[in-house]
Amino acid sequence: MIQPYSWSRKLFVGFNYTLLAVLSLICLLPLLNVFSVSLSSAAAIEAGKVTLWPVDFTTKAYEFVMRKNEFLVSMGISAKRVALGVSINMLLTMLTAYPLSKEAANLKFRTGYAWFFVFTMLFSGGLIPSYMVVRNLHMLDSIWALVLPGALPVFNVILMLNFFRGLPKELSESAFIDGAGHWQTLWRIIVPLSLPSIATVTLFAIVMHWNEWFYGLIYMNDPIHYPLASYLQTIVVRMDMSSISDPSMILLLSKLNDRSVRAAQIFLGMVPVLCVYPFLQRYFMSGMTLGSVKE
Amino acid sequence: MLVPGLVIALIFSYGPMVGLVIAFQNFIPVKGIFHSQWVGLEHFKYIYHLSETREVLWNTVFIALMKIVGGLFAPLITALLLNEIRIKYFKRSVQTIVYMPHFLSWVIMAGILLDVLSPTSGIVNQFLSWLGFDKVFFLGNDKWFPYVLAGTDVLKEFGFGTIVYLAAITAVNPSLYEAAVLDGANRWKQTLNVTIPAIIPITILLTTLALGNVLNAGFDQVFNLYSPSVYSTGDILDTYVYRIGLAGAQYGVATAVGLFKSVISLILISLSYLAAYRFANYRIF
């Protein structure tokens, strides 16, 4: 169906490509600017010469950050949090989604259970009561405060249960006839068939745990327990550099521009997400439209 | 199999709901919930007469509505424009780039924005002065601040919405376009009469769902970008609860504000789900 292009069509196409290119640039340029700042010398930054390309290329800022103990410790906590948090999230998501994906005849009070979970998405006790619960469980300053309160992401459960429900029912029925229980059906039939949706939800969980900063901030009394996102919040956003006490580090810092140090930390903080997110694109269209409009 | 999930939800979601009783108490942490003095609706009356309350409520609704309007049109238009692109790798690159900011946290985004919007050294102001404009302290000026919030939120999220709309456009039955061509429709007419009507349901759905969140103007964003000089136009309910509650140690008052917000939100979200069910046949499960 190729039609000859009229001049107005050509004009539109040109305009369209330009506009979309500009839009992408608007999303990309701030990152590029910050990245260049992180790789430029203090003198060039102060002179305002750095825009989109590093001037007087240097990796000093990164060396400084990688030697900074607090940064490395918090990165370790984040890594631990992602590993632990995502495993717990996924296990609970699947365990909860499977029974809820059954017909009401197979699970008593199915709708009741479903609403029990959905209600937590609609109404919450809010900041202070949540804090009191975590404190009363003596989880302040421990990794469990970062992992357990969000252990069951209800939104992900809904995505999963809608996916489970789309699988042919005959499969689990025939598994039952062959003598499999629910436990076996879930792990040996349902889960292997649901890998695309499990991948999506896992990536969501990874990004969520890596990025989440607020729990770290309120549930950890001592900054030494901060995950990386919370640490960056204090250093980059509140610009609190006072935590550095080591004299040799202070000397090193004096030779650097603190903008470039902040920029380097921002960049290191987003590297894992930048590595993970392109993989989401493939899965996520089907994932998001799941459970929206049904016939 | 449901037991672990039920236990987690009971402790961490329903547990705090019990804690809401401190909205009706003169709560003192060492005395705990059971021994603190009951004050009834005292905190609610106090909040009602506080001049800040109206300001904060107005900011919340105003900022949220700007974000909803921007978040409706920006991705819709981008998706329609992207749909006209024939070069595959260009289309895919644009998609990947514009939806990247969605995956960055507001901490990272704030770090970047603080740098590029800085009045002294930021690249945006360098560009503005190169064009001959005055420098603007975007994040420290209370007139600019709400618009900066709405603008940066749209910038962060429009790519994500674009992909949702693109998915809806891809799902349109190709025979509709063929029929339109036979009737002599050009690309513009096809867009107007086939594509747009086809994606109206998902547009209505996303907007009604967004309207339920009108009291959530974005804690993460505001908390990371604001400063005392823009409290008057930038403080929203959630940041207000944080400031008076945890930072100011007025636990009862803060919980009362939180409870007020939760109740109104519950009503709004329920209404929006109901509307989504009515008009777009949406069901959560």
Coordinates of C-alpha atoms in Angstrom, one line a residue:
Chain A
M1 CA 0.0 0.0 0.0
I2 CA 2.7 2.5 -0.9
Q3 CA 1.2 5.8 -1.8
P4 CA 3.1 8.5 -3.5
Y5 CA 4.1 11.1 -0.9
S6 CA 2.5 14.5 -1.2
W7 CA 4.6 17.5 -0.2
S8 CA 2.6 17.9 3.0
R9 CA 3.3 14.3 3.9
K10 CA 7.0 14.8 3.3
L11 CA 6.9 17.9 5.5
F12 CA 5.2 16.0 8.2
V13 CA 7.7 13.1 8.1
G14 CA 10.6 15.5 8.3
F15 CA 9.0 17.3 11.2
N16 CA 8.2 14.1 12.9
Y17 CA 11.7 12.7 12.8
T18 CA 13.1 16.0 14.1
L19 CA 10.6 16.2 17.0
L20 CA 11.2 12.6 18.1
A21 CA 14.9 13.0 17.9
V22 CA 14.7 16.2 20.0
L23 CA 12.5 14.4 22.6
S24 CA 15.1 11.6 22.9
L25 CA 17.8 14.1 23.2
I26 CA 16.0 15.8 26.1
C27 CA 15.9 12.5 27.9
L28 CA 19.5 11.7 27.1
L29 CA 21.4 15.1 27.3
P30 CA 21.1 15.6 31.1
L31 CA 22.6 12.1 31.6
L32 CA 25.4 12.9 29.2
N33 CA 26.1 16.2 30.9
V34 CA 26.3 14.6 34.3
F35 CA 28.5 11.8 32.9
S36 CA 30.8 14.4 31.4
V37 CA 31.1 16.3 34.6
S38 CA 32.1 13.1 36.4
L39 CA 35.0 12.6 34.0
S40 CA 36.3 16.2 33.8
S41 CA 38.9 18.0 35.8
A42 CA 38.1 20.3 38.6
A43 CA 39.5 23.3 36.7
A44 CA 37.4 22.7 33.6
I45 CA 34.2 22.3 35.7
E46 CA 34.8 25.5 37.6
A47 CA 35.4 27.4 34.4
G48 CA 32.0 26.2 33.1
K49 CA 33.6 24.5 30.1
V50 CA 31.9 21.1 30.5
T51 CA 28.7 20.6 28.5
L52 CA 28.3 17.3 26.8
W53 CA 31.8 16.0 26.4
P54 CA 34.5 15.5 29.2
V55 CA 37.1 18.2 29.3
D56 CA 40.6 17.2 30.5
F57 CA 39.5 13.6 30.9
T58 CA 40.2 12.2 34.3
T59 CA 38.9 9.3 36.3
K60 CA 39.9 10.8 39.7
A61 CA 36.3 11.2 40.8
Y62 CA 35.6 7.5 40.3
E63 CA 38.9 6.6 42.0
F64 CA 37.8 8.7 45.0
V65 CA 34.4 7.1 45.1
M66 CA 35.7 3.6 44.8
R67 CA 38.0 4.2 47.8
K68 CA 35.3 5.6 49.9
N69 CA 34.3 3.1 52.5
E70 CA 30.7 4.3 53.0
F71 CA 30.0 4.0 49.3
L72 CA 31.3 0.4 49.1
V73 CA 29.5 -0.7 52.3
S74 CA 26.2 0.7 51.1
M75 CA 26.6 -0.9 47.7
G76 CA 27.2 -4.2 49.5
I77 CA 24.0 -3.7 51.5
S78 CA 22.1 -2.9 48.4
A79 CA 23.4 -6.1 46.7
K80 CA 22.4 -8.2 49.7
R81 CA 19.0 -6.5 49.8
V82 CA 18.3 -7.2 46.1
A83 CA 19.3 -10.8 46.4
L84 CA 17.3 -11.5 49.6
G85 CA 14.4 -9.2 48.7
V86 CA 13.9 -10.4 45.2
S87 CA 14.0 -14.1 46.2
I88 CA 11.4 -13.5 49.0
N89 CA 9.3 -11.4 46.7
M90 CA 9.2 -14.0 43.9
L91 CA 8.6 -16.9 46.2
L92 CA 5.7 -15.2 48.0
T93 CA 4.3 -13.8 44.7
M94 CA 4.0 -17.3 43.2
L95 CA 2.8 -19.0 46.3
T96 CA 0.0 -16.4 46.6
A97 CA -0.9 -16.1 43.0
Y98 CA -1.3 -19.8 42.4
P99 CA -4.2 -20.5 44.8
L100 CA -5.9 -17.2 43.8
S101 CA -5.8 -18.2 40.2
K102 CA -8.0 -21.2 40.9
E103 CA -11.8 -21.2 40.4
A104 CA -14.0 -20.3 43.4
A105 CA -15.1 -24.0 43.5
N106 CA -11.6 -25.2 44.2
L107 CA -10.7 -22.6 46.8
K108 CA -13.2 -21.6 49.5
F109 CA -13.5 -17.8 50.0
R110 CA -11.3 -17.2 47.0
T111 CA -12.8 -13.7 46.4
G112 CA -12.5 -12.9 50.1
Y113 CA -8.8 -13.7 50.0
A114 CA -8.3 -11.7 46.9
W115 CA -10.0 -8.6 48.4
F116 CA -8.0 -9.1 51.5
F117 CA -4.8 -8.5 49.5
V118 CA -6.2 -5.9 47.1
F119 CA -7.5 -3.8 50.0
T120 CA -3.9 -3.3 51.1
M121 CA -3.2 -1.5 47.8
L122 CA -6.2 0.8 48.4
F123 CA -5.7 1.7 52.0
S124 CA -2.7 1.8 54.3
G125 CA -2.0 2.8 57.8
G126 CA 0.5 5.4 56.6
L127 CA 3.9 6.4 57.6
I128 CA 3.9 6.6 61.4
P129 CA 2.0 3.5 62.3
S130 CA 4.1 1.5 59.8
Y131 CA 7.2 2.8 61.4
M132 CA 5.8 1.7 64.8
V133 CA 5.2 -1.8 63.6
V134 CA 8.7 -2.2 62.3
R135 CA 10.1 -0.7 65.5
N136 CA 8.0 -3.0 67.7
L137 CA 9.3 -6.0 65.8
H138 CA 12.9 -4.9 66.7
M139 CA 13.8 -4.8 63.0
L140 CA 15.3 -1.2 63.0
D141 CA 18.8 -1.2 61.7
S142 CA 18.5 -4.7 60.3
I143 CA 18.2 -5.8 56.7
W144 CA 14.8 -7.3 57.5
A145 CA 13.3 -3.9 57.8
L146 CA 14.2 -3.4 54.1
V147 CA 13.0 -6.7 52.9
L148 CA 10.0 -7.9 54.9
P149 CA 7.5 -4.9 54.9
G150 CA 7.4 -5.1 51.1
A151 CA 7.8 -8.9 50.9
L152 CA 4.4 -9.3 49.1
P153 CA 4.0 -6.9 46.2
V154 CA 0.3 -7.2 45.6
F155 CA 0.4 -5.6 42.1
N156 CA 2.9 -8.3 41.0
V157 CA 0.6 -11.0 42.5
I158 CA -2.2 -9.7 40.3
L159 CA -0.1 -9.7 37.2
M160 CA 1.0 -13.3 38.0
L161 CA -2.4 -14.6 38.8
N162 CA -3.8 -13.2 35.6
F163 CA -1.0 -14.9 33.7
F164 CA -1.6 -18.2 35.5
R165 CA -5.2 -18.0 34.6
G166 CA -4.4 -17.7 30.9
L167 CA -2.7 -21.1 30.9
P168 CA -4.8 -24.0 29.6
K169 CA -6.6 -25.6 32.5
E170 CA -6.3 -29.1 31.0
L171 CA -2.6 -29.0 31.8
S172 CA -3.0 -28.9 35.6
E173 CA -6.0 -31.3 35.4
S174 CA -4.0 -33.9 33.6
A175 CA -1.2 -33.4 36.1
F176 CA -3.7 -34.1 38.9
I177 CA -4.8 -37.3 37.1
D178 CA -1.2 -38.4 37.0
G179 CA -1.1 -38.0 40.8
A180 CA 0.6 -34.6 41.2
G181 CA -0.4 -32.4 44.2
H182 CA -0.8 -28.7 44.1
W183 CA 2.8 -28.2 45.1
Q184 CA 4.1 -30.3 42.3
T185 CA 1.7 -28.8 39.8
L186 CA 2.9 -25.3 40.7
W187 CA 6.6 -26.0 40.4
R188 CA 6.7 -28.5 37.6
I189 CA 3.9 -27.4 35.3
I190 CA 2.9 -23.8 36.0
V191 CA 6.2 -22.1 36.8
P192 CA 8.1 -23.5 33.7
L193 CA 5.3 -22.3 31.5
S194 CA 5.2 -18.8 33.1
L195 CA 8.9 -17.9 32.5
P196 CA 8.2 -14.7 30.5
S197 CA 5.9 -13.3 33.1
I198 CA 8.2 -14.4 35.9
A199 CA 11.1 -12.7 34.2
T200 CA 9.1 -9.4 34.0
V201 CA 8.0 -9.5 37.6
T202 CA 11.6 -10.4 38.7
L203 CA 13.0 -7.4 36.8
F204 CA 10.3 -5.2 38.4
A205 CA 11.4 -6.5 41.8
I206 CA 15.1 -6.0 41.1
V207 CA 14.6 -2.4 40.0
M208 CA 12.3 -1.7 43.0
H209 CA 14.7 -3.0 45.6
W210 CA 17.7 -1.3 44.0
N211 CA 16.0 2.1 43.7
E212 CA 14.0 2.1 47.0
W213 CA 15.6 4.7 49.4
F214 CA 12.9 5.8 51.8
Y215 CA 12.7 2.7 54.0
G216 CA 16.5 2.7 54.3
L217 CA 16.3 6.3 55.4
I218 CA 13.7 5.9 58.1
Y219 CA 14.3 2.4 59.4
M220 CA 18.0 2.7 59.7
N221 CA 19.2 4.8 62.6
D222 CA 22.8 4.5 61.8
P223 CA 23.9 5.6 58.3
I224 CA 26.3 2.7 58.2
H225 CA 23.3 0.5 57.5
Y226 CA 22.0 2.5 54.6
P227 CA 21.6 0.8 51.2
L228 CA 23.1 2.6 48.3
A229 CA 19.9 4.5 47.3
S230 CA 19.5 5.9 50.8
Y231 CA 23.2 6.8 51.0
L232 CA 23.0 8.6 47.7
Q233 CA 19.9 10.5 49.0
T234 CA 22.0 11.9 51.8
I235 CA 25.1 12.6 49.8
V236 CA 23.8 13.7 46.4
V237 CA 20.5 15.3 47.2
R238 CA 21.1 16.7 50.7
M239 CA 24.7 17.3 49.8
D240 CA 26.0 16.2 53.2
M241 CA 29.7 15.6 52.8
S242 CA 30.3 15.8 56.6
S243 CA 30.5 12.0 57.0
I244 CA 34.0 11.9 55.6
S245 CA 36.6 12.0 58.5
D246 CA 39.6 10.3 57.1
P247 CA 42.3 13.0 56.6
S248 CA 43.8 11.5 53.4
M249 CA 40.3 11.4 51.9
I250 CA 39.7 15.0 52.7
L251 CA 43.0 15.9 51.0
L252 CA 42.0 14.0 47.9
L253 CA 38.6 15.6 47.9
S254 CA 40.1 19.1 48.0
K255 CA 41.7 18.4 44.6
L256 CA 38.4 17.4 43.1
N257 CA 35.3 19.3 42.3
D258 CA 32.5 18.0 44.5
R259 CA 30.1 18.2 41.5
S260 CA 32.2 15.6 39.7
V261 CA 32.2 13.4 42.8
R262 CA 28.4 13.6 43.1
A263 CA 28.1 13.0 39.4
A264 CA 30.3 9.9 39.6
Q265 CA 28.2 8.5 42.4
I266 CA 24.9 9.2 40.6
F267 CA 26.3 7.4 37.6
L268 CA 27.5 4.3 39.6
G269 CA 24.1 4.2 41.3
M270 CA 22.2 3.8 38.1
V271 CA 24.5 1.4 36.3
P272 CA 22.7 -1.8 37.4
V273 CA 19.3 -0.3 36.4
L274 CA 20.7 0.8 33.0
C275 CA 21.9 -2.8 32.5
V276 CA 18.6 -4.4 33.4
Y277 CA 15.9 -2.2 31.9
P278 CA 16.3 -2.8 28.2
F279 CA 15.5 -6.5 28.8
L280 CA 12.2 -5.4 30.2
Q281 CA 11.0 -3.8 27.0
R282 CA 10.3 -7.1 25.3
Y283 CA 8.2 -8.6 28.0
F284 CA 6.6 -5.7 29.5
M285 CA 4.0 -4.7 26.8
S286 CA 2.1 -7.9 27.3
G287 CA 2.7 -7.7 31.1
M288 CA 1.2 -4.3 31.4
T289 CA -1.8 -4.9 29.2
L290 CA -2.5 -8.0 31.2
G291 CA -5.6 -7.7 33.3
S292 CA -6.8 -4.5 31.6
V293 CA -9.5 -4.9 29.0
K294 CA -11.0 -8.4 28.9
E295 CA -13.5 -9.9 26.5
Chain B
M1 CA 0.2 -21.9 50.2
L2 CA -1.6 -18.7 51.1
V3 CA -0.4 -18.7 54.6
P4 CA 3.0 -16.9 54.2
G5 CA 1.4 -14.1 52.1
L6 CA -1.5 -13.8 54.5
V7 CA 0.9 -13.5 57.5
I8 CA 3.0 -10.8 55.8
A9 CA -0.1 -8.8 54.8
L10 CA -1.5 -9.1 58.3
I11 CA 1.6 -7.9 60.0
F12 CA 2.8 -5.2 57.6
S13 CA -0.4 -3.9 56.0
Y14 CA -3.1 -4.6 58.5
G15 CA -0.8 -4.0 61.5
P16 CA -0.3 -0.3 60.7
M17 CA -4.0 0.1 60.2
V18 CA -4.5 -0.7 63.9
G19 CA -1.9 1.9 64.7
L20 CA -4.1 4.5 63.1
V21 CA -5.8 4.8 66.5
I22 CA -3.0 7.2 67.5
A23 CA -4.7 9.8 65.3
F24 CA -7.2 10.0 68.2
Q25 CA -4.7 10.0 71.0
N26 CA -2.1 12.3 72.5
F27 CA 0.4 9.7 71.6
I28 CA 3.6 9.5 73.7
P29 CA 6.0 6.8 72.4
V30 CA 7.3 5.7 75.9
K31 CA 3.7 5.1 77.0
G32 CA 2.7 3.2 73.9
I33 CA -0.8 2.9 72.3
F34 CA -2.5 1.4 75.4
H35 CA -1.5 4.1 77.9
S36 CA -1.6 7.2 75.9
Q37 CA -4.3 9.7 76.6
W38 CA -7.4 9.7 74.3
V39 CA -8.2 13.1 72.8
G40 CA -11.0 12.2 70.3
L41 CA -11.2 14.4 67.3
E42 CA -8.8 17.1 68.8
H43 CA -6.1 16.6 66.2
F44 CA -8.6 16.9 63.3
K45 CA -9.9 20.1 64.7
Y46 CA -6.4 21.4 65.1
I47 CA -5.5 20.5 61.5
Y48 CA -8.8 22.1 60.3
H49 CA -7.9 25.5 61.8
L50 CA -4.2 25.4 60.7
S51 CA -3.7 27.8 57.8
E52 CA -1.0 25.5 56.3
T53 CA -3.6 22.7 55.8
R54 CA -5.5 24.5 53.0
E55 CA -2.3 25.4 51.3
V56 CA -0.9 21.9 51.4
L57 CA -4.2 20.4 50.2
W58 CA -4.4 22.9 47.3
N59 CA -0.7 22.2 46.3
T60 CA -1.4 18.5 46.4
V61 CA -4.4 18.6 44.1
F62 CA -2.9 21.3 41.8
I63 CA 0.4 19.4 41.3
A64 CA -1.4 16.1 40.8
L65 CA -3.8 17.4 38.3
M66 CA -1.1 19.0 36.2
K67 CA 0.7 15.7 36.2
I68 CA -2.4 13.8 35.1
V69 CA -3.1 16.2 32.2
G70 CA 0.5 16.2 31.1
G71 CA 0.7 12.4 31.6
L72 CA -2.3 12.0 29.4
F73 CA -1.3 14.0 26.4
A74 CA 2.5 13.7 26.2
P75 CA 2.6 9.9 25.8
L76 CA -0.5 9.8 23.6
I77 CA 1.0 12.3 21.1
T78 CA 4.4 10.7 21.2
A79 CA 2.9 7.3 20.5
L80 CA 0.9 8.6 17.5
L81 CA 4.0 10.2 16.1
L82 CA 6.2 7.1 16.7
N83 CA 3.5 5.0 14.9
E84 CA 4.2 7.0 11.8
I85 CA 7.9 6.1 11.8
R86 CA 8.9 3.5 9.2
I87 CA 12.6 3.1 10.0
K88 CA 12.6 0.3 12.6
Y89 CA 15.9 1.0 14.4
F90 CA 15.0 4.7 14.8
K91 CA 11.6 3.8 16.3
R92 CA 13.2 1.3 18.7
S93 CA 16.0 3.6 19.8
V94 CA 13.5 6.4 20.5
Q95 CA 11.3 4.0 22.5
T96 CA 14.3 2.7 24.5
I97 CA 15.6 6.1 25.3
V98 CA 12.4 7.9 26.3
Y99 CA 11.4 5.2 28.6
M100 CA 14.7 4.9 30.4
P101 CA 14.0 7.6 33.0
H102 CA 11.0 5.6 34.3
F103 CA 13.5 3.1 35.7
L104 CA 15.7 5.6 37.5
S105 CA 14.7 6.4 41.0
W106 CA 13.8 10.0 42.0
V107 CA 17.0 10.1 44.1
I108 CA 19.0 9.6 40.9
M109 CA 16.7 11.9 38.9
A110 CA 17.0 14.6 41.6
G111 CA 20.7 14.3 41.6
I112 CA 20.8 14.9 37.9
L113 CA 18.2 17.7 38.0
L114 CA 19.9 19.5 40.9
D115 CA 23.0 19.6 38.7
V116 CA 21.5 20.5 35.3
L117 CA 19.0 23.0 36.8
S118 CA 21.4 24.7 39.1
P119 CA 21.3 28.5 38.7
T120 CA 25.1 29.0 38.8
S121 CA 26.6 26.0 36.9
G122 CA 23.6 24.1 35.4
I123 CA 23.6 23.4 31.7
V124 CA 20.0 24.5 31.3
N125 CA 20.8 28.0 32.7
Q126 CA 23.9 28.2 30.6
F127 CA 21.7 27.5 27.6
L128 CA 19.1 30.0 28.6
S129 CA 21.7 32.8 29.1
W130 CA 23.3 31.8 25.7
L131 CA 19.8 32.5 24.2
G132 CA 19.7 35.8 26.1
F133 CA 17.3 35.0 28.9
D134 CA 17.8 35.6 32.6
K135 CA 18.9 32.8 34.8
V136 CA 16.1 31.0 36.6
F137 CA 16.5 29.3 40.0
F138 CA 14.0 26.5 39.0
L139 CA 14.2 24.6 42.3
G140 CA 14.4 27.5 44.7
N141 CA 11.7 29.8 43.2
D142 CA 8.3 29.1 44.6
K143 CA 6.5 30.4 41.5
W144 CA 8.4 28.0 39.2
F145 CA 8.5 25.0 41.5
P146 CA 5.1 23.4 40.9
Y147 CA 5.6 23.6 37.1
V148 CA 9.1 22.2 37.4
L149 CA 7.5 19.3 39.4
A150 CA 4.9 18.6 36.7
G151 CA 7.4 19.1 33.9
T152 CA 10.0 16.7 35.3
D153 CA 7.4 14.2 36.2
V154 CA 6.0 14.1 32.7
L155 CA 9.6 13.9 31.4
K156 CA 10.3 10.9 33.6
E157 CA 7.1 9.0 32.9
F158 CA 5.9 9.9 29.3
G159 CA 8.1 7.2 27.7
F160 CA 6.5 4.5 29.8
G161 CA 3.0 5.6 28.8
T162 CA 4.1 5.9 25.2
I163 CA 4.9 2.2 25.2
V164 CA 1.5 1.3 26.6
Y165 CA -0.3 3.3 24.0
L166 CA 2.0 1.9 21.2
A167 CA 1.0 -1.6 22.3
A168 CA -2.7 -0.6 22.0
I169 CA -2.1 0.9 18.6
T170 CA -0.3 -2.3 17.4
A171 CA -3.3 -4.3 18.5
V172 CA -5.6 -2.4 16.1
N173 CA -7.0 -4.7 13.4
P174 CA -5.1 -3.9 10.1
S175 CA -8.2 -4.5 8.0
L176 CA -9.6 -1.3 9.4
Y177 CA -6.8 0.6 7.8
E178 CA -7.2 -1.2 4.5
A179 CA -10.9 -0.3 4.5
A180 CA -10.1 3.3 5.3
V181 CA -7.6 3.4 2.4
L182 CA -10.2 2.0 0.0
D183 CA -12.5 4.8 1.1
G184 CA -9.8 7.2 0.1
A185 CA -8.5 8.2 3.6
N186 CA -5.0 9.6 3.8
R187 CA -2.6 9.0 6.7
W188 CA -4.1 11.9 8.7
K189 CA -7.6 10.7 8.2
Q190 CA -6.6 7.2 9.1
T191 CA -5.1 8.4 12.3
L192 CA -8.2 10.5 13.1
N193 CA -10.8 7.9 12.2
V194 CA -9.2 4.6 13.0
T195 CA -6.2 4.9 15.4
I196 CA -7.6 7.5 17.8
P197 CA -11.0 5.8 18.3
A198 CA -9.2 2.5 18.7
I199 CA -7.1 3.7 21.7
I200 CA -9.8 5.7 23.4
P201 CA -10.7 2.8 25.8
I202 CA -7.2 2.5 27.1
T203 CA -6.9 6.3 27.4
I204 CA -10.1 6.5 29.5
L205 CA -8.9 3.6 31.6
L206 CA -5.5 5.0 32.4
T207 CA -7.0 8.5 33.1
T208 CA -9.8 7.2 35.4
L209 CA -7.2 5.1 37.3
A210 CA -4.9 8.2 37.5
L211 CA -7.7 10.3 38.9
G212 CA -8.0 8.0 41.9
N213 CA -4.5 9.1 42.8
V214 CA -5.1 12.8 42.9
L215 CA -4.0 13.0 46.5
N216 CA -0.7 11.3 45.7
A217 CA 1.2 14.1 44.1
G218 CA 4.5 12.2 44.3
F219 CA 6.3 11.9 47.7
D220 CA 9.6 10.6 46.2
Q221 CA 9.9 13.5 43.7
V222 CA 8.9 16.3 46.0
F223 CA 10.9 15.1 49.0
N224 CA 14.1 14.9 46.9
L225 CA 13.6 18.2 45.0
Y226 CA 12.2 20.7 47.5
S227 CA 13.7 23.0 50.1
P228 CA 12.3 25.4 52.7
S229 CA 12.1 28.2 50.2
V230 CA 9.5 26.4 48.2
Y231 CA 7.4 24.9 51.0
S232 CA 4.6 27.4 50.3
T233 CA 3.9 26.0 46.8
G234 CA 5.6 22.6 46.9
D235 CA 4.6 21.0 50.2
I236 CA 2.1 18.1 49.5
L237 CA 0.2 16.0 52.0
D238 CA 2.8 13.2 52.2
T239 CA 5.8 15.4 52.7
Y240 CA 3.8 17.4 55.2
V241 CA 3.1 14.2 57.2
Y242 CA 6.8 13.4 57.1
R243 CA 7.8 16.9 58.2
I244 CA 5.4 17.3 61.1
G245 CA 5.4 13.6 62.0
L246 CA 8.9 12.1 62.0
A247 CA 10.9 15.3 61.8
G248 CA 8.7 17.4 64.1
A249 CA 7.7 14.4 66.4
Q250 CA 4.0 15.3 66.4
Y251 CA 2.9 11.7 65.9
G252 CA -0.8 12.1 66.6
V253 CA -1.3 15.1 64.3
A254 CA 0.7 13.5 61.5
T255 CA -1.2 10.3 61.8
A256 CA -4.5 12.2 61.6
V257 CA -3.4 14.0 58.4
G258 CA -2.3 10.6 57.1
L259 CA -5.7 9.0 58.0
F260 CA -7.6 11.8 56.4
K261 CA -5.6 11.3 53.2
S262 CA -6.0 7.5 53.3
V263 CA -9.7 7.7 53.7
I264 CA -10.3 10.3 50.9
S265 CA -7.9 8.3 48.7
L266 CA -9.7 5.1 49.4
I267 CA -13.0 6.7 48.3
L268 CA -11.4 8.3 45.2
I269 CA -9.6 5.1 44.1
S270 CA -12.7 3.0 44.6
L271 CA -14.7 5.5 42.5
S272 CA -12.1 5.5 39.8
Y273 CA -12.0 1.7 39.7
L274 CA -15.8 1.6 39.5
A275 CA -15.7 4.1 36.7
A276 CA -13.0 2.1 34.9
Y277 CA -15.2 -1.0 35.3
R278 CA -18.2 0.8 33.9
F279 CA -16.6 2.5 30.9
A280 CA -13.7 0.3 30.0
N281 CA -14.8 -3.1 31.4
Y282 CA -11.7 -3.1 33.6
R283 CA -11.3 -5.7 36.3
I284 CA -8.2 -6.1 38.5
F285 CA -8.4 -9.9 38.6

